[in-house]
mmCIF file of C-alpha atoms in Angstrom:
data_model
loop_
_atom_site.group_PDB
_atom_site.id
_atom_site.type_symbol
_atom_site.label_atom_id
_atom_site.label_comp_id
_atom_site.label_asym_id
_atom_site.label_seq_id
_atom_site.Cartn_x
_atom_site.Cartn_y
_atom_site.Cartn_z
ATOM 1 C CA MET A 13 5.480 64.192 17.496
ATOM 2 C CA VAL A 14 5.985 65.918 14.244
ATOM 3 C CA GLN A 15 2.619 66.024 12.689
ATOM 4 C CA GLN A 16 3.162 64.212 9.235
ATOM 5 C CA LYS A 17 1.906 61.002 7.397
ATOM 6 C CA LEU A 18 4.326 58.265 7.003
ATOM 7 C CA ARG A 19 3.934 56.433 3.527
ATOM 8 C CA MET A 20 3.393 52.785 4.025
ATOM 9 C CA ALA A 21 3.650 50.018 1.386
ATOM 10 C CA MET A 22 2.202 46.600 2.649
ATOM 11 C CA VAL A 23 4.067 43.495 1.693
ATOM 12 C CA GLY A 24 1.703 40.533 2.060
ATOM 13 C CA LEU A 25 -1.911 40.731 1.886
ATOM 14 C CA GLY A 26 -3.590 37.609 3.437
ATOM 15 C CA PHE A 27 -3.262 38.585 7.563
ATOM 16 C CA GLY A 28 -1.536 41.863 6.401
ATOM 17 C CA SER A 29 -4.575 43.051 5.247
ATOM 18 C CA GLU A 30 -5.844 43.466 8.550
ATOM 19 C CA PHE A 31 -3.366 46.430 9.119
ATOM 20 C CA ILE A 32 -4.275 48.186 6.080
ATOM 21 C CA PRO A 33 -7.793 50.131 7.471
ATOM 22 C CA ILE A 34 -5.806 50.857 10.558
ATOM 23 C CA TYR A 35 -2.838 52.762 8.941
ATOM 24 C CA GLN A 36 -5.591 54.280 6.687
ATOM 25 C CA ALA A 37 -7.588 55.461 9.869
ATOM 26 C CA HIS A 38 -4.543 56.791 11.723
ATOM 27 C CA PRO A 39 -3.760 60.374 11.769
ATOM 28 C CA ASN A 40 -0.234 60.067 10.734
ATOM 29 C CA ALA A 41 -0.006 57.516 8.197
ATOM 30 C CA GLU A 42 -1.269 56.206 4.832
ATOM 31 C CA VAL A 43 -1.159 52.970 2.758
ATOM 32 C CA VAL A 44 0.816 54.254 -0.778
ATOM 33 C CA ALA A 45 1.241 50.840 -2.070
ATOM 34 C CA VAL A 46 0.502 47.070 -1.844
ATOM 35 C CA CYS A 47 2.654 44.032 -2.807
ATOM 36 C CA ARG A 48 1.466 40.793 -3.359
ATOM 37 C CA ARG A 49 2.803 37.962 -6.023
ATOM 38 C CA ASN A 50 -0.921 36.813 -6.662
ATOM 39 C CA GLU A 51 -1.857 39.923 -8.828
ATOM 40 C CA ARG A 52 -5.465 38.742 -8.793
ATOM 41 C CA GLU A 53 -5.774 38.375 -5.084
ATOM 42 C CA MET A 54 -3.726 41.635 -4.832
ATOM 43 C CA ASN A 55 -6.273 43.513 -7.164
ATOM 44 C CA LYS A 56 -8.925 42.484 -4.984
ATOM 45 C CA THR A 57 -7.464 43.841 -1.951
ATOM 46 C CA ALA A 58 -6.145 47.125 -3.262
ATOM 47 C CA ASP A 59 -10.192 47.458 -4.699
ATOM 48 C CA GLN A 60 -11.529 46.836 -1.442
ATOM 49 C CA PHE A 61 -9.071 49.358 0.128
ATOM 50 C CA GLY A 62 -9.132 51.986 -2.661
ATOM 51 C CA ILE A 63 -5.196 52.055 -3.231
ATOM 52 C CA LYS A 64 -3.928 52.389 -6.572
ATOM 53 C CA VAL A 65 0.054 51.824 -6.597
ATOM 54 C CA ARG A 66 0.471 48.010 -6.658
ATOM 55 C CA TYR A 67 3.353 45.643 -7.416
ATOM 56 C CA THR A 68 3.892 41.992 -7.579
ATOM 57 C CA ASP A 69 7.603 42.298 -7.154
ATOM 58 C CA PHE A 70 9.262 43.449 -3.784
ATOM 59 C CA GLU A 71 12.023 44.924 -5.884
ATOM 60 C CA GLN A 72 9.493 47.742 -7.292
ATOM 61 C CA VAL A 73 8.306 48.705 -3.533
ATOM 62 C CA LEU A 74 11.830 49.320 -2.724
ATOM 63 C CA ALA A 75 12.431 51.268 -6.004
ATOM 64 C CA ASP A 76 9.537 53.529 -5.213
ATOM 65 C CA PRO A 77 10.510 56.951 -3.671
ATOM 66 C CA ASN A 78 6.945 57.499 -2.724
ATOM 67 C CA VAL A 79 7.384 54.782 0.039
ATOM 68 C CA ASP A 80 8.842 55.569 3.481
ATOM 69 C CA CYS A 81 8.209 52.358 5.491
ATOM 70 C CA VAL A 82 7.435 48.558 4.614
ATOM 71 C CA HIS A 83 5.297 46.564 6.595
ATOM 72 C CA ILE A 84 6.121 42.857 5.891
ATOM 73 C CA ASN A 85 3.831 40.259 6.083
ATOM 74 C CA SER A 86 5.278 37.697 4.014
ATOM 75 C CA PRO A 87 5.786 34.041 4.352
ATOM 76 C CA ILE A 88 8.184 33.358 7.379
ATOM 77 C CA GLY A 89 11.033 32.157 4.816
ATOM 78 C CA ASP A 90 10.837 36.095 3.545
ATOM 79 C CA HIS A 91 11.249 37.659 6.726
ATOM 80 C CA ALA A 92 15.380 38.137 6.743
ATOM 81 C CA TRP A 93 15.965 39.179 3.225
ATOM 82 C CA MET A 94 12.929 41.395 2.480
ATOM 83 C CA SER A 95 13.986 43.337 5.907
ATOM 84 C CA LEU A 96 17.585 43.470 4.760
ATOM 85 C CA ARG A 97 16.700 44.614 1.363
ATOM 86 C CA ALA A 98 14.630 47.158 2.712
ATOM 87 C CA LEU A 99 16.524 48.765 5.023
ATOM 88 C CA ASP A 100 19.249 49.132 2.289
ATOM 89 C CA ALA A 101 16.809 50.828 0.470
ATOM 90 C CA GLY A 102 16.547 53.173 3.171
ATOM 91 C CA LYS A 103 13.021 51.997 4.202
ATOM 92 C CA HIS A 104 12.128 51.487 7.879
ATOM 93 C CA VAL A 105 10.591 48.158 8.698
ATOM 94 C CA MET A 106 8.039 46.819 10.413
ATOM 95 C CA CYS A 107 7.805 42.718 10.175
ATOM 96 C CA THR A 108 5.703 40.058 11.354
ATOM 97 C CA VAL A 109 7.391 37.694 13.449
ATOM 98 C CA PRO A 110 9.534 35.998 13.464
ATOM 99 C CA MET A 111 12.375 38.212 12.614
ATOM 100 C CA ALA A 112 14.621 35.503 11.159
ATOM 101 C CA THR A 113 14.985 31.433 11.263
ATOM 102 C CA THR A 114 18.777 31.631 11.724
ATOM 103 C CA VAL A 115 21.208 33.457 14.425
ATOM 104 C CA GLU A 116 23.080 34.622 11.471
ATOM 105 C CA GLU A 117 20.192 36.588 9.876
ATOM 106 C CA CYS A 118 19.460 38.145 12.751
ATOM 107 C CA ARG A 119 22.760 39.382 13.219
ATOM 108 C CA GLN A 120 22.574 40.502 9.820
ATOM 109 C CA ILE A 121 19.411 42.474 10.638
ATOM 110 C CA VAL A 122 20.765 44.197 13.951
ATOM 111 C CA GLU A 123 23.854 45.071 12.445
ATOM 112 C CA LYS A 124 22.049 46.692 9.341
ATOM 113 C CA VAL A 125 20.072 48.851 11.612
ATOM 114 C CA GLN A 126 22.749 50.112 13.282
ATOM 115 C CA ASP A 127 24.771 50.996 10.370
ATOM 116 C CA THR A 128 21.555 52.770 8.622
ATOM 117 C CA GLY A 129 20.036 54.408 11.648
ATOM 118 C CA LEU A 130 16.619 53.117 10.278
ATOM 119 C CA LYS A 131 13.746 51.953 12.287
ATOM 120 C CA TYR A 132 13.077 47.846 12.535
ATOM 121 C CA MET A 133 10.244 46.434 14.787
ATOM 122 C CA MET A 134 8.945 43.141 14.996
ATOM 123 C CA ALA A 135 5.187 42.982 15.162
ATOM 124 C CA GLU A 136 4.723 40.781 18.241
ATOM 125 C CA THR A 137 1.251 40.308 18.737
ATOM 126 C CA VAL A 138 1.310 39.198 22.456
ATOM 127 C CA VAL A 139 2.825 42.193 24.060
ATOM 128 C CA TYR A 140 0.144 44.379 22.890
ATOM 129 C CA SER A 141 -2.831 42.139 23.469
ATOM 130 C CA ARG A 142 -5.033 43.600 26.407
ATOM 131 C CA GLU A 143 -3.964 40.351 28.565
ATOM 132 C CA PHE A 144 -0.379 41.398 28.349
ATOM 133 C CA LEU A 145 -1.166 45.038 29.167
ATOM 134 C CA TYR A 146 -3.144 44.029 31.591
ATOM 135 C CA ILE A 147 -0.607 42.009 33.497
ATOM 136 C CA LYS A 148 2.156 44.807 32.586
ATOM 137 C CA ASP A 149 -0.124 47.392 34.555
ATOM 138 C CA LEU A 150 -0.637 45.109 37.381
ATOM 139 C CA TYR A 151 3.399 44.598 37.875
ATOM 140 C CA GLU A 152 4.543 48.161 37.350
ATOM 141 C CA ARG A 153 1.794 49.532 39.896
ATOM 142 C CA GLY A 154 3.466 46.643 42.301
ATOM 143 C CA GLU A 155 0.290 44.440 42.570
ATOM 144 C CA LEU A 156 1.940 41.152 41.615
ATOM 145 C CA GLY A 157 5.055 41.856 44.248
ATOM 146 C CA LYS A 158 8.520 40.318 43.030
ATOM 147 C CA ILE A 159 8.233 37.901 40.050
ATOM 148 C CA GLN A 160 9.015 34.423 41.065
ATOM 149 C CA TYR A 161 8.447 32.618 37.695
ATOM 150 C CA LEU A 162 7.179 32.716 34.153
ATOM 151 C CA ALA A 163 5.364 30.401 32.068
ATOM 152 C CA ALA A 164 3.721 30.426 28.545
ATOM 153 C CA SER A 165 2.580 27.870 26.157
ATOM 154 C CA HIS A 166 1.592 27.830 22.680
ATOM 155 C CA PRO A 167 0.088 24.727 21.428
ATOM 156 C CA GLN A 168 -1.450 24.809 17.932
ATOM 157 C CA ASP A 169 -2.554 22.465 15.162
ATOM 158 C CA MET A 170 -1.430 23.509 11.499
ATOM 159 C CA ALA A 171 -3.195 21.390 9.557
ATOM 160 C CA GLY A 172 -4.952 23.352 6.787
ATOM 161 C CA TRP A 173 -2.133 25.861 7.142
ATOM 162 C CA PRO A 174 -0.107 26.854 3.821
ATOM 163 C CA SER A 175 1.779 23.843 3.009
ATOM 164 C CA TYR A 176 5.285 25.666 3.962
ATOM 165 C CA TRP A 177 4.328 25.398 7.614
ATOM 166 C CA GLU A 178 5.342 21.663 7.725
ATOM 167 C CA SER A 179 8.933 22.420 7.508
ATOM 168 C CA MET A 180 8.746 24.972 10.294
ATOM 169 C CA ILE A 181 10.322 23.864 13.563
ATOM 170 C CA PRO A 182 8.224 24.444 16.673
ATOM 171 C CA MET A 183 10.767 26.768 18.405
ATOM 172 C CA HIS A 184 11.163 28.648 15.246
ATOM 173 C CA TYR A 185 8.091 30.042 15.627
ATOM 174 C CA ALA A 186 8.236 30.703 19.488
ATOM 175 C CA THR A 187 7.764 34.672 19.734
ATOM 176 C CA HIS A 188 4.295 34.422 21.353
ATOM 177 C CA VAL A 189 5.672 32.804 24.242
ATOM 178 C CA VAL A 190 8.948 34.207 24.890
ATOM 179 C CA SER A 191 8.227 37.676 24.243
ATOM 180 C CA PRO A 192 5.690 37.918 27.218
ATOM 181 C CA CYS A 193 8.102 36.340 29.617
ATOM 182 C CA LEU A 194 10.783 38.762 28.777
ATOM 183 C CA ALA A 195 8.569 42.057 28.012
ATOM 184 C CA LEU A 196 6.918 41.524 31.417
ATOM 185 C CA THR A 197 10.172 43.064 33.365
ATOM 186 C CA ASP A 198 11.938 44.495 30.064
ATOM 187 C CA ALA A 199 14.264 41.876 30.632
ATOM 188 C CA LEU A 200 16.625 39.807 28.082
ATOM 189 C CA ALA A 201 17.536 36.148 27.768
ATOM 190 C CA GLU A 202 20.680 35.052 28.715
ATOM 191 C CA SER A 203 20.663 31.387 28.234
ATOM 192 C CA VAL A 204 18.144 28.451 27.271
ATOM 193 C CA SER A 205 18.028 24.746 27.810
ATOM 194 C CA CYS A 206 15.295 22.817 25.819
ATOM 195 C CA PHE A 207 14.101 19.082 25.611
ATOM 196 C CA GLY A 208 12.272 17.507 22.440
ATOM 197 C CA SER A 209 9.387 15.224 23.412
ATOM 198 C CA GLY A 210 7.777 12.764 21.365
ATOM 199 C CA THR A 211 7.441 12.523 17.455
ATOM 200 C CA VAL A 212 5.985 13.811 14.577
ATOM 201 C CA SER A 213 5.128 11.870 11.245
ATOM 202 C CA GLU A 214 7.765 10.915 9.327
ATOM 203 C CA GLU A 215 6.557 13.100 6.566
ATOM 204 C CA ILE A 216 6.739 16.374 8.861
ATOM 205 C CA ALA A 217 10.160 15.095 10.242
ATOM 206 C CA ALA A 218 11.396 14.871 6.897
ATOM 207 C CA LYS A 219 10.390 18.287 5.420
ATOM 208 C CA SER A 220 11.482 20.127 8.711
ATOM 209 C CA GLY A 221 14.454 18.060 9.975
ATOM 210 C CA CYS A 222 12.399 17.898 13.216
ATOM 211 C CA ARG A 223 11.389 14.932 14.844
ATOM 212 C CA PHE A 224 10.364 16.369 18.059
ATOM 213 C CA ALA A 225 6.454 16.613 18.533
ATOM 214 C CA VAL A 226 6.958 19.043 21.076
ATOM 215 C CA GLU A 227 9.680 21.297 22.209
ATOM 216 C CA SER A 228 9.873 22.435 25.904
ATOM 217 C CA CYS A 229 12.205 25.525 27.157
ATOM 218 C CA HIS A 230 13.910 26.849 30.222
ATOM 219 C CA ILE A 231 14.870 30.624 29.439
ATOM 220 C CA GLN A 232 17.298 32.474 32.219
ATOM 221 C CA LEU A 233 16.520 35.656 32.237
ATOM 222 C CA LYS A 234 19.726 38.243 31.987
ATOM 223 C CA ASP A 235 20.820 39.678 35.431
ATOM 224 C CA SER A 236 18.169 38.340 37.139
ATOM 225 C CA ASP A 237 17.157 35.103 39.257
ATOM 226 C CA VAL A 238 14.307 34.309 37.376
ATOM 227 C CA THR A 239 13.640 32.004 34.888
ATOM 228 C CA ALA A 240 10.600 30.983 32.309
ATOM 229 C CA HIS A 241 9.341 28.036 30.767
ATOM 230 C CA VAL A 242 7.796 27.870 27.283
ATOM 231 C CA TRP A 243 6.715 25.280 25.311
ATOM 232 C CA ARG A 244 5.473 24.968 21.720
ATOM 233 C CA PHE A 245 3.987 22.476 19.245
ATOM 234 C CA LEU A 246 2.811 22.557 15.406
ATOM 235 C CA HIS A 247 1.640 18.883 14.672
ATOM 236 C CA ASP A 248 0.538 15.675 15.974
ATOM 237 C CA VAL A 249 -0.768 16.706 19.286
ATOM 238 C CA ALA A 250 -4.243 16.853 20.295
ATOM 239 C CA ARG A 251 -5.067 20.327 21.832
ATOM 240 C CA GLN A 252 -7.088 23.385 21.202
ATOM 241 C CA TYR A 253 -5.311 26.409 20.115
ATOM 242 C CA ARG A 254 -3.978 28.103 23.219
ATOM 243 C CA GLU A 255 -1.554 31.441 23.522
ATOM 244 C CA SER A 256 -1.042 31.330 27.059
ATOM 245 C CA PHE A 257 1.087 33.567 29.565
ATOM 246 C CA ASP A 258 1.327 32.691 33.303
ATOM 247 C CA VAL A 259 2.777 35.023 35.798
ATOM 248 C CA TYR A 260 3.984 34.194 39.620
ATOM 249 C CA GLY A 261 4.521 36.692 42.012
ATOM 250 C CA THR A 262 4.963 37.015 45.575
ATOM 251 C CA LYS A 263 1.763 39.201 46.069
ATOM 252 C CA LYS A 264 -0.595 37.823 43.032
ATOM 253 C CA SER A 265 -0.399 35.299 40.364
ATOM 254 C CA PHE A 266 -2.246 35.495 36.964
ATOM 255 C CA GLU A 267 -2.895 32.194 34.965
ATOM 256 C CA TRP A 268 -4.402 32.172 31.597
ATOM 257 C CA ALA A 269 -7.735 30.269 31.431
ATOM 258 C CA LEU A 270 -7.212 26.706 30.127
ATOM 259 C CA ILE A 271 -10.147 26.728 27.621
ATOM 260 C CA GLU A 272 -10.909 29.677 24.800
ATOM 261 C CA ASP A 273 -13.371 32.439 25.975
ATOM 262 C CA GLU A 274 -13.238 31.162 29.709
ATOM 263 C CA PRO A 275 -12.324 33.422 32.392
ATOM 264 C CA HIS A 276 -8.851 34.243 33.225
ATOM 265 C CA VAL A 277 -7.689 34.035 36.747
ATOM 266 C CA ILE A 278 -5.764 35.862 39.475
ATOM 267 C CA HIS A 279 -4.554 34.241 42.555
ATOM 268 C CA THR A 280 -4.177 36.810 45.889
ATOM 269 C CA ALA A 281 -1.577 35.633 48.542
ATOM 270 C CA LYS A 282 -2.721 35.618 52.315
ATOM 271 C CA LYS A 283 -6.315 35.155 51.675
ATOM 272 C CA PRO A 284 -8.205 32.051 52.633
ATOM 273 C CA GLU A 285 -7.987 29.129 50.904
ATOM 274 C CA ASN A 286 -11.091 29.011 49.110
ATOM 275 C CA GLU A 287 -10.917 32.940 48.483
ATOM 276 C CA ILE A 288 -7.461 32.933 46.677
ATOM 277 C CA ALA A 289 -8.612 32.195 43.007
ATOM 278 C CA GLU A 290 -10.706 34.856 41.124
ATOM 279 C CA LYS A 291 -11.856 34.636 37.964
ATOM 280 C CA ILE A 292 -11.369 38.008 36.211
ATOM 281 C CA SER A 293 -12.609 40.084 33.000
ATOM 282 C CA ILE A 294 -9.635 42.032 30.944
ATOM 283 C CA PRO A 295 -9.956 45.361 30.026
ATOM 284 C CA ASP A 296 -9.910 46.810 26.981
ATOM 285 C CA PHE A 297 -7.030 49.668 26.395
ATOM 286 C CA ALA A 298 -8.220 51.127 23.544
ATOM 287 C CA ASP A 299 -7.751 54.439 25.323
ATOM 288 C CA ARG A 300 -4.093 54.539 24.911
ATOM 289 C CA LEU A 301 -4.424 54.988 21.036
ATOM 290 C CA PRO A 302 -5.798 57.996 19.033
ATOM 291 C CA GLU A 303 -9.538 57.786 19.018
ATOM 292 C CA SER A 304 -9.466 57.123 14.887
ATOM 293 C CA ILE A 305 -8.245 53.950 15.629
ATOM 294 C CA GLN A 306 -9.638 52.751 18.811
ATOM 295 C CA ARG A 307 -12.283 50.555 17.176
ATOM 296 C CA PHE A 308 -9.800 48.428 15.772
ATOM 297 C CA THR A 309 -9.121 46.935 19.141
ATOM 298 C CA LEU A 310 -12.535 44.920 18.749
ATOM 299 C CA PRO A 311 -13.140 41.457 17.048
ATOM 300 C CA ALA A 312 -15.992 43.411 15.009
ATOM 301 C CA GLU A 313 -13.412 45.265 13.143
ATOM 302 C CA ILE A 314 -11.617 42.076 11.772
ATOM 303 C CA HIS A 315 -12.759 42.203 8.074
ATOM 304 C CA ASP A 316 -11.531 38.658 7.445
ATOM 305 C CA ALA A 317 -12.998 36.930 10.533
ATOM 306 C CA GLY A 318 -12.701 33.447 8.238
ATOM 307 C CA HIS A 319 -8.718 33.801 8.142
ATOM 308 C CA LEU A 320 -6.965 30.597 10.126
ATOM 309 C CA SER A 321 -5.197 33.453 12.161
ATOM 310 C CA PHE A 322 -7.993 34.512 13.967
ATOM 311 C CA LEU A 323 -9.989 31.183 14.095
ATOM 312 C CA GLN A 324 -6.985 30.416 16.050
ATOM 313 C CA GLY A 325 -5.742 33.202 18.204
ATOM 314 C CA GLY A 326 -8.898 35.056 19.043
ATOM 315 C CA GLY A 327 -8.111 38.378 17.303
ATOM 316 C CA HIS A 328 -4.782 38.779 18.717
ATOM 317 C CA GLY A 329 -6.309 40.481 21.726
ATOM 318 C CA GLY A 330 -7.270 43.689 20.088
ATOM 319 C CA SER A 331 -3.025 44.255 19.697
ATOM 320 C CA HIS A 332 -2.883 45.299 15.814
ATOM 321 C CA PRO A 333 -3.810 49.128 16.510
ATOM 322 C CA HIS A 334 -1.245 49.050 19.127
ATOM 323 C CA LEU A 335 1.311 47.834 16.827
ATOM 324 C CA VAL A 336 0.659 50.180 14.318
ATOM 325 C CA HIS A 337 0.639 53.308 16.742
ATOM 326 C CA GLU A 338 4.068 52.051 18.163
ATOM 327 C CA PHE A 339 5.528 51.901 15.066
ATOM 328 C CA ILE A 340 4.484 54.867 13.635
ATOM 329 C CA THR A 341 5.098 57.338 16.467
ATOM 330 C CA ALA A 342 8.473 55.561 17.145
ATOM 331 C CA VAL A 343 9.410 56.338 13.330
ATOM 332 C CA LEU A 344 8.368 60.216 13.470
ATOM 333 C CA GLU A 345 9.732 61.006 16.847
ATOM 334 C CA ASP A 346 13.083 58.839 15.778
ATOM 335 C CA ARG A 347 13.342 56.590 18.703
ATOM 336 C CA GLU A 348 13.446 53.071 19.002
ATOM 337 C CA PRO A 349 10.544 51.178 18.711
ATOM 338 C CA SER A 350 9.248 48.604 21.130
ATOM 339 C CA PRO A 351 10.353 46.129 20.242
ATOM 340 C CA GLY A 352 13.511 47.199 18.155
ATOM 341 C CA ALA A 353 16.080 45.229 16.441
ATOM 342 C CA VAL A 354 18.095 43.818 19.655
ATOM 343 C CA THR A 355 15.034 43.143 21.547
ATOM 344 C CA SER A 356 13.535 41.310 18.668
ATOM 345 C CA ALA A 357 16.430 39.311 17.918
ATOM 346 C CA ASN A 358 16.817 38.232 21.481
ATOM 347 C CA TRP A 359 13.051 36.839 21.601
ATOM 348 C CA THR A 360 13.759 35.157 18.157
ATOM 349 C CA CYS A 361 17.114 33.588 18.931
ATOM 350 C CA VAL A 362 15.697 32.093 22.232
ATOM 351 C CA GLY A 363 13.537 29.716 19.856
ATOM 352 C CA ILE A 364 16.469 29.149 17.308
ATOM 353 C CA CYS A 365 18.961 28.466 20.265
ATOM 354 C CA ALA A 366 16.324 26.274 22.202
ATOM 355 C CA HIS A 367 16.080 23.788 19.218
ATOM 356 C CA GLU A 368 19.917 23.801 19.034
ATOM 357 C CA SER A 369 19.522 22.818 22.736
ATOM 358 C CA ALA A 370 17.169 20.179 21.941
ATOM 359 C CA MET A 371 19.111 18.631 19.223
ATOM 360 C CA LYS A 372 21.970 18.338 21.801
ATOM 361 C CA GLY A 373 19.831 16.619 24.359
ATOM 362 C CA GLY A 374 18.918 19.855 26.846
ATOM 363 C CA GLN A 375 22.621 21.414 26.703
ATOM 364 C CA ILE A 376 22.664 24.935 27.769
ATOM 365 C CA VAL A 377 23.086 27.297 24.993
ATOM 366 C CA GLN A 378 24.099 31.124 25.138
ATOM 367 C CA LEU A 379 22.747 33.239 23.265
ATOM 368 C CA PRO A 380 24.732 35.241 20.901
ATOM 369 C CA ASN A 381 26.167 38.863 22.434
ATOM 370 C CA PHE A 382 24.521 40.753 19.626
ATOM 371 C CA ALA A 383 21.074 39.743 20.710
ATOM 372 C CA ARG A 384 21.790 40.192 24.674
ATOM 373 C CA GLU A 385 23.874 43.434 24.305
ATOM 374 C CA PRO A 386 21.802 46.564 23.978
ATOM 375 C CA ALA A 387 25.217 48.653 24.071
ATOM 376 C CA LEU A 388 26.656 47.183 21.457
ATOM 377 C CA VAL A 389 24.199 48.620 18.960
#
């Protein structure tokens, strides 16, 4: 890897602030600017981390020749247009999930990356969490055997979150459950079928255009005999937060703990019945990172532990420094980041197409070609 420092601009400084000290500690990155609409809050963050260049207007970030890359952590409705504008301005893009909320926006980003040759990475935390890295390691070593079925759930109560979440459709924010089901075997989704269940309040339904309390989706993996089942809710269902991922193989299966802070379980085939299930501890994978950022896998390094992203989600499984390192190395090595534009579009379009299916009573919906044919990019 070329030894140089990528010059990052952080856009959105709520949850996004957690990434600033990681970039500052990385040997190949520096944060040269921050951007937030609220100037008072922006100055507070910039003062805390010693960042001199400060913008309240995103266009000012894009006009700054000292910025190589932008890391976008703005509200979901801003993700697509900000990513497109940044790519147009010649900046590499890391953007928090989801990529967009329409198939057309996803297509535009994929095509823009193709046209510019710039890097785009969706900052999906789950596929860099210690749980996923552990399961992926088991799979690649052959310990799970043939994968037979995948399942993931993301129940979440959005009460107390910013008001724009009242307009969010559950499956439009589904990448936390879609991504591990597909990334385990490096698969893409081919088609989906989804049903809605229950009803949210009239107020939420009017704002979101979605009456369903829960959306439950089956995904057909491309070129595979395996399907995955994912479900999602945001309002009006009683359940502790859970970002879960279950894997069923011929040799071993992994099941996520039902209650937060309890151990996960491995099931091993061909053992006596009372020995099949075993509670396990998940190791950390900080040793895969440069020494200077290894500490950021630990919850103790979260500087705003009261942020709702961490009260719900348990620190995202130590994923943040892995995301930063993957993006930086992909840009400097001039390779596709993981996930890149097509994969990010595939994971995002699963949710968009799933909601379309739910509105049509479970009709099978094919994902668009641009999101399932890497050769087209």
